[in-house]
Coordinates of C-alpha atoms and ligand atoms in Angstrom, one line a residue:
M6 CA 0.8 -34.4 -160.3
L7 CA 0.5 -36.5 -157.0
F8 CA 0.5 -35.3 -153.5
S9 CA 3.9 -37.1 -153.2
E10 CA 5.5 -34.5 -155.2
L11 CA 4.6 -31.7 -153.1
G12 CA 7.3 -32.3 -150.5
L13 CA 4.8 -32.5 -147.5
K14 CA 6.1 -34.4 -144.4
A15 CA 5.4 -38.0 -144.4
E16 CA 2.9 -37.9 -141.5
I17 CA 0.7 -35.4 -143.6
Q18 CA 1.0 -37.5 -146.8
R19 CA 0.0 -40.5 -144.8
A20 CA -3.2 -38.7 -143.5
V21 CA -4.1 -37.6 -147.1
A22 CA -3.6 -41.2 -148.2
D23 CA -5.9 -42.3 -145.5
Q24 CA -8.7 -40.1 -146.9
G25 CA -8.2 -41.9 -150.3
Y26 CA -6.9 -38.8 -152.0
D27 CA -3.8 -39.2 -154.3
T28 CA -4.1 -36.3 -156.6
P29 CA -4.1 -32.5 -155.4
T30 CA -6.9 -30.4 -156.8
P31 CA -6.1 -27.4 -158.9
I32 CA -6.1 -25.0 -155.9
Q33 CA -3.9 -27.4 -153.8
Q34 CA -1.4 -27.7 -156.8
Q35 CA -0.9 -24.0 -156.8
A36 CA -1.4 -23.0 -153.2
I37 CA 0.5 -25.6 -151.3
P38 CA 3.9 -24.7 -153.0
A39 CA 3.3 -21.2 -152.4
V40 CA 2.3 -21.4 -148.9
L41 CA 5.4 -23.8 -148.2
A42 CA 7.5 -21.2 -149.6
G43 CA 6.3 -18.6 -147.1
H44 CA 4.5 -16.3 -149.4
D45 CA 1.2 -14.5 -148.7
L46 CA -1.6 -15.9 -150.9
M47 CA -4.8 -14.5 -152.3
A48 CA -7.0 -17.5 -153.6
T49 CA -10.2 -17.0 -155.4
A50 CA -11.9 -20.3 -154.8
Q51 CA -15.2 -21.5 -153.8
T52 CA -16.0 -24.3 -151.2
G53 CA -15.7 -27.6 -153.0
T54 CA -12.5 -26.8 -154.7
G55 CA -10.4 -28.5 -151.8
K56 CA -9.4 -25.0 -150.6
T57 CA -9.3 -26.3 -147.0
A58 CA -6.8 -28.7 -147.6
G59 CA -5.1 -26.4 -149.8
F60 CA -4.2 -24.2 -146.7
T61 CA -4.4 -26.9 -144.1
L62 CA -1.7 -29.2 -145.5
P63 CA 1.1 -26.6 -145.8
I64 CA 0.3 -25.0 -142.4
L65 CA 0.6 -28.2 -140.8
H66 CA 3.9 -29.0 -142.7
L67 CA 5.3 -25.6 -141.6
L68 CA 4.3 -26.0 -137.9
A69 CA 5.8 -29.4 -137.7
S70 CA 9.2 -28.8 -139.5
G71 CA 11.8 -26.1 -139.8
P72 CA 14.0 -24.0 -137.3
N73 CA 10.6 -22.8 -135.8
D74 CA 9.8 -26.1 -134.4
R75 CA 8.1 -25.4 -131.2
L76 CA 6.0 -28.5 -131.0
T77 CA 7.6 -29.6 -127.9
R78 CA 7.3 -26.3 -126.0
V79 CA 5.3 -26.1 -122.8
S80 CA 3.5 -22.9 -123.2
K81 CA 1.2 -23.1 -126.1
T82 CA -0.2 -20.0 -127.6
P83 CA -1.7 -20.4 -131.0
R84 CA 0.7 -20.1 -133.9
V85 CA -2.0 -20.1 -136.6
L86 CA -5.2 -18.3 -136.6
V87 CA -8.0 -19.3 -139.0
L88 CA -11.0 -16.7 -139.2
T89 CA -14.1 -18.1 -140.7
P90 CA -17.5 -16.5 -141.1
T91 CA -19.6 -19.2 -139.5
R92 CA -19.5 -21.7 -136.8
E93 CA -20.2 -24.5 -139.3
L94 CA -17.1 -23.6 -141.3
A95 CA -15.1 -23.2 -138.1
I96 CA -16.1 -26.8 -137.1
Q97 CA -15.3 -28.2 -140.3
V98 CA -11.9 -26.4 -140.8
E99 CA -10.9 -27.6 -137.5
E100 CA -12.1 -31.2 -138.4
S101 CA -9.8 -30.9 -141.5
V102 CA -6.8 -29.8 -139.3
R103 CA -7.6 -33.0 -137.1
T104 CA -7.9 -35.1 -140.2
Y105 CA -4.7 -34.2 -141.9
G106 CA -2.8 -33.6 -138.7
K107 CA -3.8 -36.9 -137.1
H108 CA -0.3 -38.3 -137.2
L109 CA 1.3 -35.1 -135.8
P110 CA 1.4 -33.9 -132.2
I111 CA -0.5 -30.7 -133.1
N112 CA -3.5 -29.2 -131.3
S113 CA -6.4 -27.5 -132.7
L114 CA -9.6 -25.9 -131.3
A115 CA -12.6 -24.3 -132.8
V116 CA -14.0 -21.4 -131.0
F117 CA -17.5 -19.9 -132.0
G118 CA -20.4 -18.1 -130.6
G119 CA -23.7 -19.5 -129.7
V120 CA -22.4 -22.0 -127.2
G121 CA -20.7 -21.6 -123.6
I122 CA -17.4 -19.8 -123.6
N123 CA -16.0 -21.6 -120.4
P124 CA -15.1 -24.9 -122.2
Q125 CA -13.4 -23.0 -124.8
I126 CA -11.4 -20.9 -122.1
A127 CA -10.5 -24.2 -120.5
N128 CA -9.3 -25.7 -123.8
L129 CA -7.4 -22.6 -124.7
R130 CA -5.6 -22.7 -121.3
R131 CA -4.5 -26.1 -122.1
G132 CA -2.7 -24.9 -125.3
V133 CA -3.5 -24.7 -128.8
D134 CA -1.3 -24.6 -132.0
I135 CA -4.1 -23.8 -134.6
L136 CA -6.9 -21.7 -133.4
V137 CA -10.0 -21.7 -135.9
A138 CA -12.6 -18.9 -134.9
T139 CA -15.6 -16.8 -135.8
P140 CA -14.7 -13.1 -135.3
G141 CA -17.1 -12.2 -132.6
R142 CA -16.4 -15.1 -130.2
L143 CA -12.6 -14.6 -130.9
L144 CA -13.0 -10.9 -129.7
D145 CA -14.9 -12.0 -126.8
H146 CA -12.0 -14.1 -125.9
V147 CA -9.6 -11.2 -126.5
Q148 CA -11.6 -9.0 -124.1
Q149 CA -11.7 -11.6 -121.5
R150 CA -7.9 -12.1 -122.0
T151 CA -8.3 -15.8 -122.5
V152 CA -6.5 -15.8 -125.8
D153 CA -3.1 -14.6 -126.7
L154 CA -2.6 -13.7 -130.5
S155 CA 0.8 -12.4 -130.0
A156 CA 2.6 -15.6 -131.4
I157 CA 0.5 -15.9 -134.5
E158 CA 2.7 -16.8 -137.4
I159 CA 0.1 -17.6 -140.0
F160 CA -3.2 -15.8 -140.5
V161 CA -6.0 -17.3 -142.5
L162 CA -9.1 -15.3 -143.6
D163 CA -11.5 -18.0 -145.1
E164 CA -14.6 -17.1 -147.2
A165 CA -13.5 -13.5 -146.9
D166 CA -16.3 -12.3 -149.2
R167 CA -18.8 -14.0 -146.9
M168 CA -17.3 -12.2 -144.0
L169 CA -17.8 -8.8 -145.6
D170 CA -21.3 -9.7 -146.4
M171 CA -22.0 -10.6 -142.8
G172 CA -20.6 -7.3 -141.6
F173 CA -17.5 -8.5 -140.0
I174 CA -15.2 -6.0 -141.5
R175 CA -14.5 -4.1 -138.3
D176 CA -14.0 -7.1 -136.3
I177 CA -11.6 -8.4 -138.8
R178 CA -9.7 -5.2 -138.7
K179 CA -9.7 -5.2 -134.9
V180 CA -8.1 -9.0 -135.0
I181 CA -5.6 -8.0 -137.5
A182 CA -4.5 -5.2 -135.2
L183 CA -3.7 -7.7 -132.7
L184 CA -1.5 -9.8 -134.6
P185 CA 2.2 -9.5 -134.7
K186 CA 3.4 -7.6 -137.7
K187 CA 5.5 -10.2 -139.2
R188 CA 3.5 -13.1 -140.2
Q189 CA 2.2 -15.1 -143.4
N190 CA -1.2 -14.1 -144.6
L191 CA -3.6 -16.5 -146.7
M192 CA -6.8 -15.0 -147.9
F193 CA -9.6 -17.0 -149.4
S194 CA -12.5 -15.7 -151.3
A195 CA -15.3 -17.0 -153.6
T196 CA -15.4 -13.8 -155.5
F197 CA -13.0 -10.9 -156.2
S198 CA -15.1 -7.6 -155.5
P199 CA -13.6 -4.3 -155.1
E200 CA -14.1 -4.5 -151.4
I201 CA -12.1 -7.7 -151.3
R202 CA -9.5 -6.3 -153.3
E203 CA -9.1 -3.5 -150.8
L204 CA -9.1 -5.7 -148.0
A205 CA -6.3 -7.8 -149.6
S206 CA -4.1 -4.8 -150.5
G207 CA -4.0 -3.9 -146.8
L208 CA -3.6 -7.3 -145.4
L209 CA -1.3 -9.2 -147.9
H210 CA 2.3 -8.7 -148.7
Q211 CA 3.3 -9.3 -152.3
P212 CA 0.8 -12.2 -152.5
V213 CA 0.9 -15.2 -154.9
S214 CA -2.5 -15.1 -156.7
V215 CA -4.3 -18.3 -157.1
D216 CA -7.5 -18.3 -159.2
V217 CA -9.4 -21.4 -159.7
A218 CA -12.9 -19.8 -159.8
P219 CA -12.8 -17.1 -162.3
R220 CA -14.8 -14.1 -161.0
N221 CA -18.3 -15.3 -160.5
T222 CA -18.4 -18.1 -162.9
A223 CA -20.8 -20.6 -161.8
A224 CA -19.2 -24.2 -161.4
E225 CA -18.8 -25.8 -164.8
L226 CA -19.6 -29.1 -163.9
V227 CA -23.1 -28.2 -162.6
T228 CA -26.2 -28.8 -164.9
Q229 CA -28.5 -25.9 -164.2
K230 CA -32.2 -25.7 -165.1
V231 CA -35.1 -23.5 -164.3
I232 CA -38.5 -25.0 -163.6
E233 CA -40.9 -22.3 -164.3
T234 CA -44.2 -22.7 -162.3
N235 CA -46.6 -20.9 -160.1
R236 CA -45.8 -20.0 -156.4
E237 CA -48.8 -22.0 -155.2
Q238 CA -47.7 -25.2 -157.0
K239 CA -44.0 -25.2 -155.9
K240 CA -44.6 -27.5 -152.8
D241 CA -46.6 -29.9 -155.0
L242 CA -43.9 -29.7 -157.9
L243 CA -41.0 -30.4 -155.5
E244 CA -42.8 -33.4 -154.1
H245 CA -43.4 -34.4 -157.8
L246 CA -39.7 -34.1 -158.6
F247 CA -38.6 -36.3 -155.7
Q248 CA -41.3 -38.9 -156.5
T249 CA -40.7 -39.0 -160.2
R250 CA -37.0 -38.6 -160.6
G251 CA -35.7 -40.7 -157.7
L252 CA -33.7 -37.9 -156.4
H253 CA -31.5 -38.6 -153.2
Q254 CA -29.1 -36.5 -151.1
V255 CA -30.8 -33.2 -152.2
L256 CA -29.9 -29.9 -150.6
V257 CA -33.0 -27.8 -150.9
F258 CA -32.7 -24.1 -150.3
A259 CA -35.4 -21.8 -148.8
R260 CA -35.2 -18.2 -148.2
T261 CA -36.4 -18.2 -144.6
K262 CA -36.0 -20.2 -141.5
H263 CA -39.7 -20.7 -141.1
G264 CA -40.1 -21.6 -144.8
A265 CA -37.3 -24.2 -144.4
D266 CA -39.1 -25.7 -141.5
A267 CA -42.4 -25.8 -143.2
L268 CA -40.9 -27.3 -146.2
A269 CA -39.1 -30.1 -144.4
K270 CA -42.2 -30.9 -142.5
R271 CA -44.3 -31.3 -145.7
L272 CA -41.7 -33.4 -147.4
D273 CA -41.5 -35.6 -144.4
K274 CA -45.2 -35.9 -144.3
S275 CA -45.3 -37.1 -147.8
G276 CA -42.8 -39.9 -147.1
I277 CA -39.7 -38.2 -148.4
K278 CA -37.4 -38.0 -145.3
A279 CA -36.4 -34.5 -144.6
A280 CA -35.0 -32.0 -142.0
A281 CA -34.4 -28.5 -142.0
I282 CA -31.1 -26.6 -140.8
H283 CA -31.0 -23.0 -140.1
G284 CA -29.6 -20.5 -137.4
D285 CA -32.5 -21.2 -134.9
K286 CA -31.7 -24.9 -134.6
S287 CA -29.2 -25.9 -131.9
Q288 CA -25.9 -26.9 -132.8
G289 CA -26.7 -30.5 -131.9
A290 CA -29.9 -30.6 -134.0
R291 CA -27.8 -29.1 -137.1
T292 CA -25.0 -31.7 -136.5
R293 CA -27.4 -34.5 -136.3
A294 CA -29.4 -33.5 -139.4
L295 CA -26.0 -33.0 -141.4
S296 CA -24.9 -36.6 -140.3
D297 CA -28.2 -38.2 -141.1
F298 CA -28.1 -36.5 -144.5
K299 CA -24.5 -37.5 -145.2
D300 CA -25.5 -41.2 -144.1
G301 CA -28.3 -41.2 -146.4
K302 CA -31.1 -41.3 -143.6
L303 CA -32.4 -38.3 -144.8
V304 CA -33.3 -37.7 -148.5
A305 CA -33.6 -34.1 -148.3
L306 CA -31.8 -31.3 -146.2
V307 CA -33.6 -28.0 -146.4
A308 CA -31.4 -25.1 -145.6
T309 CA -31.1 -21.5 -145.5
D310 CA -28.2 -19.9 -147.3
I311 CA -26.3 -19.1 -144.1
A312 CA -26.8 -22.4 -142.5
A313 CA -25.6 -24.2 -145.8
R314 CA -22.4 -22.4 -145.7
G315 CA -19.5 -24.6 -145.1
I316 CA -21.5 -27.9 -145.1
D317 CA -18.8 -30.2 -146.1
I318 CA -20.3 -33.3 -148.1
D319 CA -18.5 -35.0 -150.9
A320 CA -20.0 -35.0 -154.4
L321 CA -23.5 -33.7 -153.4
P322 CA -25.6 -34.7 -156.5
Y323 CA -28.5 -32.2 -156.4
V324 CA -29.3 -28.8 -155.2
I325 CA -32.7 -27.5 -155.6
N326 CA -33.5 -23.9 -155.3
Y327 CA -37.1 -24.0 -153.9
E328 CA -36.8 -20.3 -153.8
L329 CA -34.2 -18.1 -155.5
P330 CA -31.9 -16.1 -153.2
N331 CA -32.2 -12.4 -152.9
M332 CA -28.5 -11.9 -153.7
P333 CA -27.4 -13.4 -157.1
E334 CA -24.1 -14.1 -155.5
D335 CA -25.8 -16.8 -153.2
Y336 CA -26.9 -18.6 -156.2
V337 CA -23.3 -19.2 -157.1
H338 CA -22.6 -20.2 -153.6
R339 CA -25.7 -22.6 -153.6
I340 CA -24.9 -24.4 -156.7
G341 CA -21.3 -24.6 -155.7
R342 CA -22.4 -27.2 -153.4
T343 CA -22.8 -29.7 -156.0
G344 CA -20.5 -30.7 -158.8
R345 CA -17.6 -30.9 -156.2
A346 CA -14.3 -32.5 -156.6
G347 CA -14.8 -33.5 -160.1
M348 CA -18.3 -35.1 -159.9
E349 CA -21.2 -33.8 -161.9
G350 CA -24.2 -32.2 -160.2
E351 CA -27.6 -30.8 -161.0
A352 CA -29.0 -27.4 -159.8
I353 CA -32.7 -27.2 -160.1
S354 CA -34.5 -23.6 -159.4
L355 CA -38.2 -23.5 -159.0
V356 CA -39.0 -20.1 -160.3
C357 CA -42.4 -18.4 -160.2
H358 CA -43.5 -15.2 -161.8
D359 CA -42.4 -12.9 -159.0
E360 CA -38.7 -14.2 -159.1
R361 CA -38.2 -13.5 -162.7
G362 CA -36.2 -10.3 -161.8
N363 CA -34.0 -12.4 -159.3
L364 CA -33.4 -14.8 -162.1
K365 CA -32.4 -12.2 -164.6
D366 CA -29.9 -10.8 -161.9
I367 CA -28.4 -14.2 -161.4
E368 CA -28.1 -14.8 -165.2
K369 CA -26.3 -11.5 -165.6
L370 CA -24.0 -12.4 -162.9
I371 CA -23.0 -15.9 -164.1
K372 CA -23.1 -14.5 -167.9
R373 CA -25.1 -17.2 -169.3
S374 CA -28.8 -18.0 -169.6
I375 CA -30.1 -20.9 -167.6
E376 CA -32.3 -23.5 -169.4
R377 CA -36.0 -23.1 -168.9
V378 CA -38.0 -26.3 -168.5
V379 CA -41.7 -26.8 -167.8
V380 CA -43.0 -29.9 -165.9
P381 CA -46.5 -30.9 -167.5
G382 CA -49.3 -30.2 -164.9
F383 CA -47.1 -27.6 -163.2
E384 CA -47.0 -24.9 -166.0
P385 CA -47.0 -21.2 -165.0
S386 CA -50.2 -19.6 -165.6
A387 CA -50.1 -16.8 -168.0
T388 CA -52.3 -14.6 -165.9
A389 CA -50.3 -15.1 -162.6
A390 CA -50.1 -11.6 -161.0
P391 CA -46.7 -10.7 -159.8
R392 CA -46.6 -10.3 -155.9
P393 CA -43.5 -8.9 -154.1
V394 CA -42.0 -11.6 -152.3
Q395 CA -38.5 -10.2 -151.8
P396 CA -37.6 -7.6 -149.2
P397 CA -35.5 -4.8 -150.6
R398 CA -32.0 -5.7 -151.6
Q399 CA -29.4 -5.2 -148.9
P400 CA -26.1 -3.4 -149.4
R401 CA -23.4 -6.1 -149.7
S402 CA -21.2 -4.3 -147.2
G403 CA -23.7 -3.8 -144.3
Q404 CA -25.1 -6.5 -141.9
P405 CA -27.9 -7.7 -143.9
A406 CA -31.2 -8.4 -142.0
G407 CA -31.7 -12.4 -141.4
R408 CA -28.1 -13.0 -141.0
P409 CA -28.3 -14.7 -137.7
Q410 CA -24.6 -15.4 -137.1
G411 CA -23.3 -11.8 -137.5
R412 CA -21.3 -10.2 -134.8
N413 CA -23.8 -9.8 -132.1
A414 CA -25.5 -13.3 -132.6
A415 CA -22.2 -14.9 -132.7
A416 CA -21.2 -13.3 -129.5
K417 CA -24.5 -14.2 -127.6
P418 CA -23.8 -16.1 -124.5
G419 CA -26.0 -18.8 -123.4
G420 CA -26.9 -20.4 -126.6
P421 CA -27.7 -24.0 -127.1
A422 CA -25.0 -26.0 -125.6
Q423 CA -23.5 -28.9 -127.9
H424 CA -21.0 -31.3 -127.6
R425 CA -18.7 -30.1 -130.0
S426 CA -18.3 -26.8 -128.4
G427 CA -14.7 -25.8 -128.3
S428 CA -13.6 -29.3 -129.7
R429 CA -10.0 -29.9 -129.6
H430 CA -7.8 -32.9 -130.1
R431 CA -5.1 -34.3 -128.1
Ligands
LIG9 P1 -13.2 -27.7 -149.6 O1 -13.3 -27.1 -151.0 O2 -12.3 -27.6 -148.9 O3 -14.6 -27.5 -148.8 O4 -13.3 -29.3 -150.0 C1 -14.3 -30.0 -150.8 C2 -14.3 -31.4 -150.6 O5 -13.4 -32.0 -151.3 C3 -14.0 -31.9 -149.2 O6 -15.0 -32.9 -149.0 C4 -12.6 -32.7 -149.3 O7 -12.6 -33.7 -148.4 C5 -12.5 -33.1 -150.7 N1 -11.3 -33.1 -151.2 C6 -10.2 -32.1 -150.7 N2 -9.0 -32.5 -151.3 C7 -9.3 -33.5 -152.3 C8 -8.4 -34.4 -153.2 N3 -7.4 -33.8 -153.5 N4 -9.2 -35.3 -153.9 C9 -10.4 -35.4 -153.7 N5 -11.1 -34.9 -152.8 C10 -10.6 -33.8 -152.1

């Protein structure tokens, strides 16, 4: 199938071709016709499957055509609302809207917490067709009456599972209550848990189901390996891997912000260009690190789980789990960052004695065992005493500790200013 067969407006097809894409990904093949036909949608798909274009393209088409054409109207209250769990994802979704809508007279805007609210208010006043928002900041705008959601025709809930993990469920329900009853709803989630099912049943009306990521199955194209070692040797082992394997564009996961910083510094010191991104970095610093990483100026980007969500990089070849995540689902999200859009990828996890339980949980979730390898010189010692390194597991539905971009953090005013705050086009 080709994009030209999907019946999208010529302006949109041109923008897709400008990106060099001619074949829609499986989720796009299924989602685009369903959305164009006006159906509600429940899509189980991870980042990396092309899901963003899967909803952005048909939405742009619907806005720009049909009897509802209000593109020339004077007062522009938003017609489409996309809710995302993180500011990074909000920025990237809005960037996609701009990329695919560049030949159409459609305005978009991303609003998120941690940056000044006033530029966002000014942009909202100027008129927006497609509003991409994190829940906390959107509700701040609602409270200040600087956004009007009464004309929303299409509502998208992106990464719904992550929204629930971050404790956004009440905010989501508040937002939904503010929307017109008659609207089209699209919901995306990497997993299909009972909580997601419940949310979907209250939100979606006779949805078309699209499932390109069977429940909790790790990406098929990713080669997964576990290197068993000792905690004390992990830093040296990581350095060794970089030096001996000629790795490039490696996304390294650390569990804590402090750990990410320390690791990036250590790599950088040993001549492996690295930077860290996490919730305490200013938006400017994160954007800069990401763009240096994309441009190949950085060999490694060390990230926490939250900061890595929504990072949009084509065909990331390597993911290294310097430490395993607390939640096994996060492992699936992490390795989903490689092996994207048909390219092969490799996910290497450095696992010490204390993390064996986490590894077991992960293997149970992905329903396969991961190949163990030992690197000579870094073998785990048989006598290594287990030491608890993980805080107690958090319930998935609550607001887990260390999730800096939850409701409260997102709404905190006076965070670091950054140039993309409330970015809009045209
Ligand atoms: P997403 O799952 O939306 O995060 O998209 C993953 C990546 O795939 C993004 O970098 C997109 O630009 C890219 N992409 C989206 N659609 C296609 C396509 N049809 N062919 C190739 N790459 C695509």
